Backbone as a ProteinNet text record, in pm:
[ID]
protein_1_A
[PRIMARY]
LPVFLPLIVILSVIVLMLVFRSVLVPVKAVVGFLLTIAAAFGFVVWIFQDGNLNGVLGVPATAPVTSFLPIIMIAILFGLAMDYEVFLVSRMRESYLRTKEAVPSVVEGFSASSRVVTAAAIIMFSVFASFVSGDDLIIKSFGAVLAFGVLVDAFLVRMTLVPAVLAMLGDRAWHFPRWLDRHVPDLDVEGEQLIEELERKGDDRPDVAALPVEPAPAAAD
[TERTIARY]
39.5	-6.6	77.5	207.3	262	329	359.2	421.9	276.9	184.7	73.1	8.8	-22.3	-83	-2.7	117.5	169.6	209.4	238.5	227.8	131	6.1	-121	-138.9	-112.9	-137.2	-25	82	214	154.2	123.6	77.1	-55.7	-142.8	-260.2	-225.6	-132.5	-119.4	-52.9	31.2	96.4	11.6	-54.3	-163.9	-267.5	-322	-414.2	-342.7	-223	-170	-142.6	-110.3	-108.4	-236.4	-347.7	-466	-539.3	-526.2	-585.5	-478.5	-377.6	-268.4	-293.9	-275.1	-300.4	-230.3	-199.1	-124.1	-217.3	-318.1	-398.1	-502.1	-549.4	-677.1	-627.1	-497.1	-479.5	-443	-392.5	-377.6	-504.6	-605.6	-732.5	-799.5	-760.8	-828.4	-775.2	-655.3	-584.9	-629.7	-629.5	-696	-820.1	-889.5	-1020.8	-1044.1	-953.7	-927.3	-903.1	-799.1	-743.3	-874.1	-950.3	-1050.8	-1146.9	-1185.4	-1270.3	-1203.4	-1072.5	-1016.9	-1021	-982.3	-1002.6	-1119.2	-1223.4	-1374.7	-1407.2	-1351.9	-1388.2	-1311.9	-1189.1	-1110.2	-1184.1	-1233.7	-1320.7	-1444.7	-1506.6	-1619	-1622.2	-1527.1	-1509.4	-1473.3	-1389.9	-1333.4	-1438.9	-1537.4	-1641.1	-1771.5	-1768.8	-1882.5	-1808.4	-1693.3	-1669.5	-1593.3	-1498.6	-1413.5	-1463.6	-1545.3	-1619.6	-1747.5	-1805.5	-1942.1	-2039.7	-2035.7	-2169	-2248.4	-2385.7	-2480.2	-2464.4	-2422.3	-2389.6	-2538.9	-2610.6	-2762.5	-2811.6	-2798.9	-2851.6	-2778.9	-2649.1	-2579.7	-2563.2	-2615.5	-2603.1	-2464.7	-2376.5	-2245.8	-2209.4	-2113	-2072.5	-2061.8	-2066.4	-2031.2	-1920.7	-1785.3	-1683.9	-1614.3	-1565.2	-1511.5	-1372.7	-1288.4	-1167.1	-1178.9	-1072.7	-1084.8	-995.2	-1056.9	-947.5	-846.8	-730.1	-589.5	-593	-652.8	-650.2	-734.2	-840.4	-956.7	-892.7	-820.4	-757.2	-691.7	-631.4	-565.7	-657.8	-756.5	-876.4	-976.7	-997.4	-1086.7	-1006	-899	-856.9	-828.9	-802.4	-793.1	-919.9	-1045.3	-1171.8	-1206.8	-1167.8	-1240.2	-1154.7	-1017.6	-925.9	-993.7	-1034.8	-1104.3	-1195.8	-1300.1	-1453.3	-1422.7	-1349.7	-1311.2	-1242.6	-1165.6	-1099.4	-1161.2	-1255.1	-1345.9	-1472.8	-1489.8	-1626.4	-1517.9	-1410.9	-1335.4	-1318.6	-1279.9	-1241.4	-1360.8	-1471.2	-1608.9	-1654.4	-1656	-1705	-1608.2	-1458.2	-1396.9	-1365.7	-1382.7	-1328	-1454.2	-1562.3	-1657	-1648.7	-1599.5	-1545.6	-1440.5	-1354.1	-1234.9	-1253.8	-1342.3	-1382	-1479.8	-1538.6	-1622.1	-1525.6	-1431.1	-1334	-1215.7	-1187.1	-1140.2	-1182.7	-1329	-1412.6	-1437	-1462.5	-1517.6	-1446	-1314.7	-1202.5	-1285.9	-1391.2	-1461.9	-1446.8	-1412.4	-1360.1	-1493.2	-1586.2	-1703.8	-1801.2	-1836.4	-1940.5	-1909.9	-1788.3	-1754.3	-1772.8	-1764.9	-1781.3	-1932.9	-2008.9	-2152.2	-2215.6	-2142.8	-2194	-2149.5	-2018	-1964.9	-2050.4	-2079.9	-2124.1	-2279	-2350.7	-2477.1	-2504.2	-2376.1	-2380.9	-2347.6	-2289.8	-2234.2	-2280.6	-2330.6	-2380	-2482.4	-2558.8	-2698.4	-2620.6	-2529.8	-2440.4	-2378.5	-2300.5	-2224.4	-2316.5	-2418.8	-2517.7	-2600.3	-2620.4	-2667.5	-2562.5	-2465	-2332.2	-2300.8	-2310.4	-2275.5	-2401.7	-2512	-2614.9	-2618.4	-2590.3	-2577	-2478.1	-2353.5	-2249.4	-2265.1	-2342.1	-2386.1	-2506.2	-2570.5	-2664.9	-2584.5	-2490.6	-2422.3	-2369.2	-2278.6	-2200.5	-2284.7	-2412.9	-2472.8	-2558	-2591.1	-2630.5	-2560.6	-2428.5	-2331.5	-2366.4	-2415.4	-2435.3	-2540.9	-2600.9	-2717.9	-2657.7	-2560.3	-2480.2	-2462.5	-2406.8	-2395.2	-2227.3	-2172.4	-2018.2	-1972.8	-1879.9	-1827.3	-1783.1	-1663.3	-1569.6	-1646.3	-1727.9	-1798.9	-1892.5	-1942.2	-2031.5	-1973.3	-1834.7	-1743.6	-1698.8	-1686.5	-1642.6	-1746.7	-1884.5	-2002.4	-2020.1	-2022.6	-2043.7	-1957.7	-1826	-1710.6	-1707	-1721.7	-1730.6	-1849.2	-1972.1	-2089.2	-2096.5	-2014.3	-2007.7	-1906.1	-1812.2	-1692.3	-1781.1	-1830.2	-1899.3	-1973.4	-2073.6	-2178.9	-2078.3	-1947.8	-1880.1	-1803	-1736.5	-1681.6	-1778.7	-1849.1	-1946.6	-2024.8	-2089.3	-2198.6	-2128.2	-2037.1	-1953.8	-1847.8	-1747	-1638.1	-1620.9	-1677.7	-1675.2	-1807.9	-1939.6	-2026.1	-2040.5	-1982.8	-1972	-1846.7	-1741.4	-1599	-1549.4	-1543.2	-1487.9	-1544.5	-1667.7	-1709.2	-1681.2	-1689.4	-1649.5	-1517.5	-1441.1	-1274.8	-1249.5	-1298.8	-1280.3	-1333.7	-1431.5	-1499.9	-1409.8	-1365.6	-1275.8	-1148.1	-1102.4	-961.6	-995.6	-1087.3	-1099.1	-1000.5	-922.6	-842	-722.8	-692.6	-554.6	-581.9	-688.5	-714.1	-673.7	-674	-647.1	-505	-433.6	-301.7	-216.1	-122.2	-21.1	101.3	211.8	349.8	374.4	436	499.4	635.3	707.5	829.4	795.5	674.5	635.1	557.7	494.6	420.9	514.1	613.2	729.8	776.2	787.8	852.1	759.9	653.2	546.5	486.7	449.8	368.7	205.8	175.8	29.9	-70.5	-110.9	-223.3	-309.1	-380.1	-519.3	-600	-654.9	-747.8	-888.5	-908.7	-1045.9	-1057	-946.8	-927.4	-938.9	-910	-925	-846.2	-713.7	-629.7	-702.1	-746.7	-826.1	-906.1	-1008.7	-1142.1	-1082	-981.1	-918.1	-864.6	-801.9	-736	-866.2	-954.2	-1097.4	-1140.6	-1168.4	-1231	-1115.2	-999.9	-921.4	-910	-924.2	-945.9	-1074.9	-1193.9	-1312.6	-1308.6	-1229.5	-1220.1	-1162.1	-1055.5	-969	-1054.5	-1159.4	-1230.6	-1278.4	-1287.5	-1364.1	-1511.1	-1573.8	-1703.6	-1773.5	-1851.4	-1893.6	-1999.3	-2079.8	-2177.2	-2118.7	-2012	-1915	-1852.1	-1848	-1786.4	-1845	-1795.3	-1860.9	-1932.3	-2047	-2123.4	-2119.9	-2050.9	-2046.9	-2176.2	-2207.1	-2361.4	-2361	-2455.7	-2479.3	-2475.2	-2403	-2421.8	-2536.9	-2595.7	-2718.5	-2728.5	-2845.5	-2900.9	-2894.9	-2839.7	-2825.4	-2958	-3002.7	-3146.2	-3151.9
-122.4	-1.9	132.5	157.3	260.2	292.3	189.8	187.2	221.3	139	148.7	278.4	332.6	449.3	566.4	610.5	694.8	682.9	555.5	534.2	580	551.7	527.4	731.7	756.5	912	1002.1	963.8	1021.4	980.8	876	830.4	922.4	921.8	1013.8	1132.6	1204.2	1358.1	1345.7	1282.5	1267.6	1285.9	1176.3	1146.1	1260.6	1296.2	1412.1	1503	1560.8	1672	1680.4	1536.4	1527	1570.3	1535.2	1522.3	1660.9	1722.7	1833.8	1983.5	1960.3	2051.6	2180.5	2120.4	2214.5	2129.4	2223.4	2147	2164.2	2267.4	2254.6	2163.5	2140.5	2038	1884.3	1843.3	1720.8	1725.6	1807.1	1840	1808.9	1918.2	1900.7	1748.2	1694	1550.4	1467	1481.6	1357.8	1402	1546.7	1562.7	1505.2	1541.2	1490.1	1323.8	1262	1122.7	1077	1142.8	1125.6	1128.5	1237.9	1263.8	1164.2	1097.1	987.8	854.6	838	735.6	761.1	863.5	885.8	876.6	923.8	893.7	755.9	671.2	553.6	474.6	495.5	423	453.7	565.6	612.8	538.2	530.1	449.4	307.1	233.3	119.8	69.5	153.6	152.7	189.8	265.3	325	216.9	140.8	40.7	-107.5	-131	-283.8	-301.5	-202.6	-189.7	-148.4	-26.1	28.3	-30.5	-96	-167.1	-80	36.9	112.4	59.9	59.7	24.9	-143.6	-211.7	-361	-421.8	-350.2	-425.8	-412.2	-287.2	-276.4	-319.6	-334.9	-412	-576.8	-623.6	-742.7	-810.2	-728.4	-747.4	-795.9	-865.1	-884	-731.1	-726.9	-597	-514.4	-609	-571.9	-689.5	-635.1	-725.3	-675.5	-753.5	-695.7	-670.4	-587	-526.4	-625	-682.6	-753.1	-704.4	-766	-717.5	-676.2	-729.1	-680.1	-582.6	-561.9	-462.2	-320.2	-260.9	-136.9	-141.6	-237.9	-213.4	-220.7	-324.4	-330.3	-227.4	-167.5	-46.2	59.6	88.1	181.7	190.7	56.2	39.3	53	20.9	32.2	180.1	208.6	387.2	466.5	416.6	526.1	509.2	384.9	409.1	440.1	458.7	507.7	667.4	721	853.3	930.5	870.6	897.4	930	813.9	803.8	942.2	940.8	1079	1188.3	1220.1	1327.6	1370	1266.3	1302.6	1333.2	1269.3	1297.1	1422.4	1462.2	1601.5	1713.6	1693	1804.4	1829.7	1713.3	1736.9	1833.8	1798.1	1904	2052.7	2056.3	2186.3	2248.3	2151.5	2203.1	2229.1	2139.3	2183.2	2299.3	2345.8	2476.4	2599.7	2564.9	2681.5	2719.1	2575.1	2625.4	2700.2	2666.9	2745	2888.3	2910.8	3041.6	3117.9	3058.1	3103.6	3193.6	3152.9	3222.9	3085.7	3107.9	3016.6	2975	3041.2	3029.9	2968.9	3044.1	2999.5	2860.6	2849.3	2702.2	2585	2610.8	2520.9	2497.7	2587.8	2593.2	2489.4	2522.9	2456.6	2312.2	2289.4	2163	2066.4	2131.7	2055.9	2010.6	2132.9	2097.5	2001.6	1975.7	1871.5	1740.8	1724.6	1590.7	1552.7	1612.7	1584	1475.7	1461	1367.9	1207.5	1233.2	1083.6	1059.5	1142.5	1102.2	1063.9	1129.9	1084.4	950.2	917.3	777.5	672.2	726.5	606.8	586.2	685.1	663	568.5	609.7	545.3	396.5	348.7	211.9	156.2	212.4	158.5	143.4	227.9	222.1	111.5	103.5	-17.2	-141.4	-149.4	-290.2	-285	-233	-241.1	-264.7	-181.3	-180.9	-330.8	-397.1	-533.6	-632.9	-585.8	-692.3	-712.7	-603.2	-610.2	-684.3	-733.1	-817.9	-950.2	-990.8	-1139.9	-1156.4	-1302.1	-1339	-1344.3	-1338	-1349.6	-1221.6	-1221.4	-1066.5	-999.3	-1060.1	-1028.6	-934.8	-1009.1	-933	-830.8	-839.3	-737.8	-623.8	-647.2	-507.9	-439.2	-531.5	-465.1	-398.5	-435	-386.2	-249.5	-254.3	-94.5	-17.2	-47.2	43.9	115.4	21	73.8	118.8	96.9	191.4	317.3	317.5	489.8	528.4	477.7	545.7	607.6	549.8	591	713.3	689.3	823.1	953	925.7	1035.5	1115.7	1005	1070.3	1119	1066.2	1119.6	1232.8	1246.6	1342	1456.2	1421.6	1519.4	1566.4	1508.3	1538.1	1603.4	1509.3	1543.3	1643.4	1616.1	1713.4	1811.9	1841.2	1952.7	2027.1	1968.4	2033.2	2057	1976	2001.2	2118.9	2146.2	2275.6	2384.4	2380.2	2483.8	2551.8	2444.8	2462.6	2521.1	2462.3	2522.2	2683.7	2679.2	2822.3	2933.9	2891	2964.8	3018.7	2905.6	2918.5	2995.4	3011.5	3076.1	3005.8	3113.1	3088	3007.2	3039.9	2958.9	2823.5	2774.8	2626	2544.8	2640	2593	2653.6	2703.4	2754.6	2627.5	2650.5	2543.4	2600.5	2610.6	2683.1	2636.1	2752.2	2730.4	2628.9	2646.4	2542.1	2399.8	2382.5	2248.5	2206.3	2307.2	2271.4	2237.4	2274	2241.7	2115.3	2065.5	1944.5	1815.6	1835.9	1705.5	1711	1580.3	1548.9	1607.1	1634.4	1688	1579.3	1486.2	1386.9	1425.2	1551.4	1566.9	1465.6	1423.5	1339.2	1361.1	1490.8	1533.4	1582.2	1578	1607.6	1750.8	1838.3	1954.4	2007.2	1971.1	1999.5	1949	1833.9	1793.2	1886.7	1943.9	2030.5	2140.5	2208.7	2305.4	2287	2197.5	2179.3	2168.3	2085.6	2071.6	2197.4	2301.7	2395.6	2504.9	2496.9	2580.7	2529.7	2407.3	2373	2396.2	2413.2	2447.6	2601.1	2668.4	2821.3	2859.9	2766.3	2757.7	2724	2661.3	2605.3	2730.6	2721.4	2844.7	2845.8	2954.6	2942.3	2934.9	2811.7	2752.8	2834.2	2903.3	2996	3088.1	3159.5	3274.3	3223.5	3082.6	3031.6	3072.5	3113.5	3128.5	2993.5	2989.4	2861.5	2866.8	2774.6	2755.8	2720.2	2772.9	2755.1	2607	2534.5	2386.5	2392.3	2305.6	2299.1	2280.4	2367	2370.6	2204.9	2141.8	2036.4	2022.9	1940.3	1943.6	1905.2	1940.4	1948.3	1783.3
-18.2	13.6	-9.9	85.4	75.7	-84.2	-162	-296.7	-365.4	-352.6	-457	-472.4	-373.6	-354.5	-418.1	-359.4	-452.9	-568.1	-622.2	-774.4	-863.1	-830.1	-903.1	-889.4	-780	-773.5	-856.7	-881.4	-966.3	-1105.6	-1140.4	-1257.1	-1324.5	-1232.1	-1276.8	-1306.1	-1222.4	-1235.6	-1376.3	-1412.5	-1533.7	-1631.8	-1651.7	-1765.6	-1774	-1655.5	-1652.1	-1717	-1683.7	-1727.5	-1884	-1930.8	-2053	-2121.2	-2068.2	-2122.2	-2156.1	-2018.9	-2006.1	-2049.1	-2034.4	-2060.1	-1962.1	-1815.9	-1729	-1604.2	-1500.7	-1385.1	-1259.6	-1263	-1147.8	-1147.6	-1263.3	-1290.2	-1233.8	-1278.3	-1233.5	-1083.5	-1025.8	-881.1	-834.8	-855.8	-802.3	-791.2	-921.1	-949.7	-824.3	-831.3	-717.8	-584.9	-534.8	-402.8	-371	-488	-467.6	-457.1	-525.7	-502	-370.1	-305.7	-166.2	-69.1	-98.7	24.9	-0.8	-126.5	-123.3	-58.9	-75.7	-1.2	133.6	205	337.5	387.5	315.1	376.3	368.4	270.2	280.6	394.6	411.9	499.4	642.4	662.2	800	798	693.7	685.6	722.4	665.7	705.8	829	894	1020.9	1114.5	1088.8	1187.3	1168.2	1074.8	1056.5	1112.2	1072	1110.2	1234.1	1254.9	1374.1	1496.4	1472.7	1590.2	1617.3	1512.3	1529.6	1521.3	1454.6	1456.6	1322.3	1347	1219.3	1198.2	1307.1	1274.1	1237.6	1342.2	1311.3	1175.8	1136.2	968.2	884.5	898	786.2	817.7	942.3	970.8	999.3	1039.7	1067	1235.9	1269.8	1415.2	1493.2	1630.6	1691.9	1647	1639.7	1579.4	1504.8	1394	1275.6	1241.1	1217.5	1145.4	993.6	973.3	816	742	622.8	552.4	484.1	507.1	475.2	344.1	225.7	105.2	34.5	141.6	100.9	78.4	138.6	88.9	-19.7	-80.5	-207.5	-319.7	-310.6	-408.7	-387.1	-290	-266.8	-348	-316	-376.7	-549.5	-590.7	-702	-790.9	-735.8	-798.7	-795.3	-684.7	-671.1	-746.2	-749.5	-844.4	-990.2	-1048.2	-1187.2	-1209.9	-1116.7	-1119.5	-1093.8	-987.2	-979.5	-1111.5	-1181.4	-1274.9	-1386.2	-1410.5	-1524.1	-1492.3	-1363.8	-1384.5	-1407.8	-1349.8	-1357.8	-1510.2	-1598.2	-1746.3	-1795.1	-1765.5	-1832	-1795.1	-1696.3	-1654.4	-1685.8	-1680.9	-1687.5	-1845.4	-1917.4	-2062	-2132.9	-2091.7	-2155.8	-2111.7	-1998.4	-1922.7	-2019.4	-2029	-2116.3	-2256.5	-2315.3	-2442.7	-2474.1	-2394.7	-2392.3	-2353.7	-2276.3	-2222.5	-2322.5	-2436.8	-2542.7	-2676.8	-2665.2	-2754.8	-2746.3	-2588.4	-2568.3	-2483.6	-2416.5	-2323.5	-2200.3	-2176.9	-2062.2	-1959.8	-1837.3	-1725.8	-1662.4	-1600.5	-1536.3	-1611	-1716.4	-1820	-1872.3	-1886.7	-1950.9	-1842.1	-1709.7	-1604.7	-1581.5	-1602	-1595	-1721.3	-1855.2	-1960.5	-1960.5	-1924.6	-1907.3	-1821.1	-1684.4	-1594.3	-1618.1	-1680.7	-1757.5	-1835.5	-1933.8	-2051.8	-1998.5	-1896.3	-1841.9	-1727.7	-1634.6	-1486.6	-1490.1	-1575	-1583	-1605.7	-1712	-1741.8	-1592.8	-1550.2	-1406.3	-1309.3	-1306.1	-1182.6	-1232	-1331.5	-1373.9	-1349.6	-1399.7	-1369.9	-1220.5	-1146.5	-1016.5	-939.1	-1008.3	-929	-960.6	-1076.4	-1127.8	-1065.1	-1039.3	-952.6	-811.1	-748.9	-629.6	-604.2	-685.3	-689.3	-668.4	-795.1	-776.4	-633.1	-589.3	-474.3	-346.4	-357.9	-248	-224.8	-321.1	-335.9	-279.4	-269.6	-191.6	-59.9	0.9	149.8	182.9	106.1	153	167.8	110.6	120.8	265.4	285.2	431.6	438.1	363.7	368.3	403.6	514.5	570.4	493	422.2	330.9	217.3	152.3	33.8	113.6	209.8	273.3	280.5	341.1	357.5	236.9	141.9	-0.1	-36.4	-53.6	-106.7	-28.3	107.1	178.4	174.6	133	156.1	-10.9	-83.5	-211.8	-261.8	-219.5	-228.4	-182.1	-20.7	20	-48.5	-105	-194.1	-312.6	-389.1	-506.6	-473.9	-370.2	-341.3	-298.5	-209.1	-197.1	-301.8	-409.2	-499.6	-589.4	-636.9	-740.3	-709.9	-598.5	-542.7	-489.7	-387.7	-310.9	-400.3	-438.4	-461.1	-620.9	-711.5	-868.1	-896.6	-837	-887.6	-805.5	-699.4	-598	-591.9	-545.1	-524.5	-658.1	-737.4	-874.8	-945.4	-966.5	-1014.1	-953.6	-818.5	-724.5	-742.5	-721.2	-712	-878.4	-976.8	-1107.2	-1160.4	-1085.6	-1108.6	-1008.2	-914	-798.2	-866.4	-957.1	-1006.6	-1141.4	-1208.1	-1319.8	-1435.5	-1496.6	-1594.5	-1569.5	-1422.3	-1370.4	-1391.7	-1376.9	-1378	-1522.2	-1614.5	-1762.8	-1805.2	-1717.9	-1760.8	-1749.8	-1853	-1850.2	-1907	-1837	-1839.2	-1992.4	-2049.4	-2197.7	-2192.2	-2093.2	-2102.2	-2085.3	-2002.1	-1989.4	-2106.4	-2184.2	-2310	-2413.8	-2372.2	-2515.1	-2503	-2362.6	-2328.3	-2319.9	-2322	-2313.4	-2428.6	-2463.7	-2586.9	-2591.8	-2693	-2688	-2747.5	-2670.4	-2685.4	-2794.5	-2758.4	-2825	-2852.6	-2722.4	-2703.6	-2758.7	-2725.8	-2757.9	-2947.4	-2973.8	-3130.8	-3161.9	-3068.1	-3102.4	-3247.8	-3232.2	-3354.8	-3498.6	-3487	-3626.6	-3641.2	-3540.7	-3570.1	-3632.6	-3570	-3636.7	-3779.9	-3811.6	-3928.9	-4025.8	-4007.2	-4095.4	-4112.4	-4040.6	-4012.9	-4123	-4119.1	-4184.9	-4317.4	-4333.3	-4476.5	-4540.6	-4452.8	-4517	-4537.2	-4457	-4504.1	-4632.4	-4663.1	-4773.4	-4914.2	-4897.3	-5018	-5081.1	-5232.9	-5291.7	-5259.8	-5278.7	-5239.2	-5391.8	-5368.4	-5487.5	-5568	-5482.7	-5539.1	-5605.7	-5572.3	-5654.9	-5768.9	-5803.7	-5903	-6032.2	-6153	-6275.8	-6317.4	-6356.8	-6436.3	-6572.9	-6635.1	-6786.2	-6821.6	-6944.2	-6982.2	-7049.1	-7042	-7091.4	-7237	-7303.8	-7452.1	-7520.6	-7632.4	-7683.7	-7742.8	-7723.4	-7771.3	-7911.2	-7975.2	-8133	-8177.5	-8276.3	-8347.5	-8429.4
[MASK]
+++++++++++++++++++++++++++++++++++++++++++++++++++++++++++++++++++++++++++++++++++++++++++++++++++++++++++++++++++++++++++++++++++++++++++++++++++++++++++++++++++++++++++++++++++++++++++++++++++++++++++++++++++++++++++++

């Protein structure tokens, strides 16, 4: 765990930096993920080690936490958190590149993608929550902590903190230092360069309506 968690944090910062061409957006995403992990750890300790809500969940008064639960929990929640992050923030960045207005871009991107993120989070919460109804304590603990983690990450972190932080940062959220821009590859995941190239080629095309029209040859008698 001391190696696994820092490794995925560092790799996620690098990959998100390449995708979003920003420094603060990846840092914000990783901080939000760490908040989700901290909340999930606190929840599993509060339920299983401290014995709270044991009657509701059908667990013993106190039960140990499975040794491999933290690693699997971090891996699954990391994948879901980054999926929600990329889907939500990519629409905001797309709007910002088009309008160059930070706050309206956050509002537009959130309005366009929030319903999909909400539906995906509800589906995953329902799947993980169904594990709690089982009799196996390990499966029950996995279901409880993952369901809680999905709720926290989707609705508290991604749908609340992410838009608020991006709105407060404004244009600084999308700033990318020039010296760093020259040394890192441009992945162009969203295809902005392709769109610009197609628009440029479209502007270079001659106006068909302005071209002279040759008269059709007269039909032979």
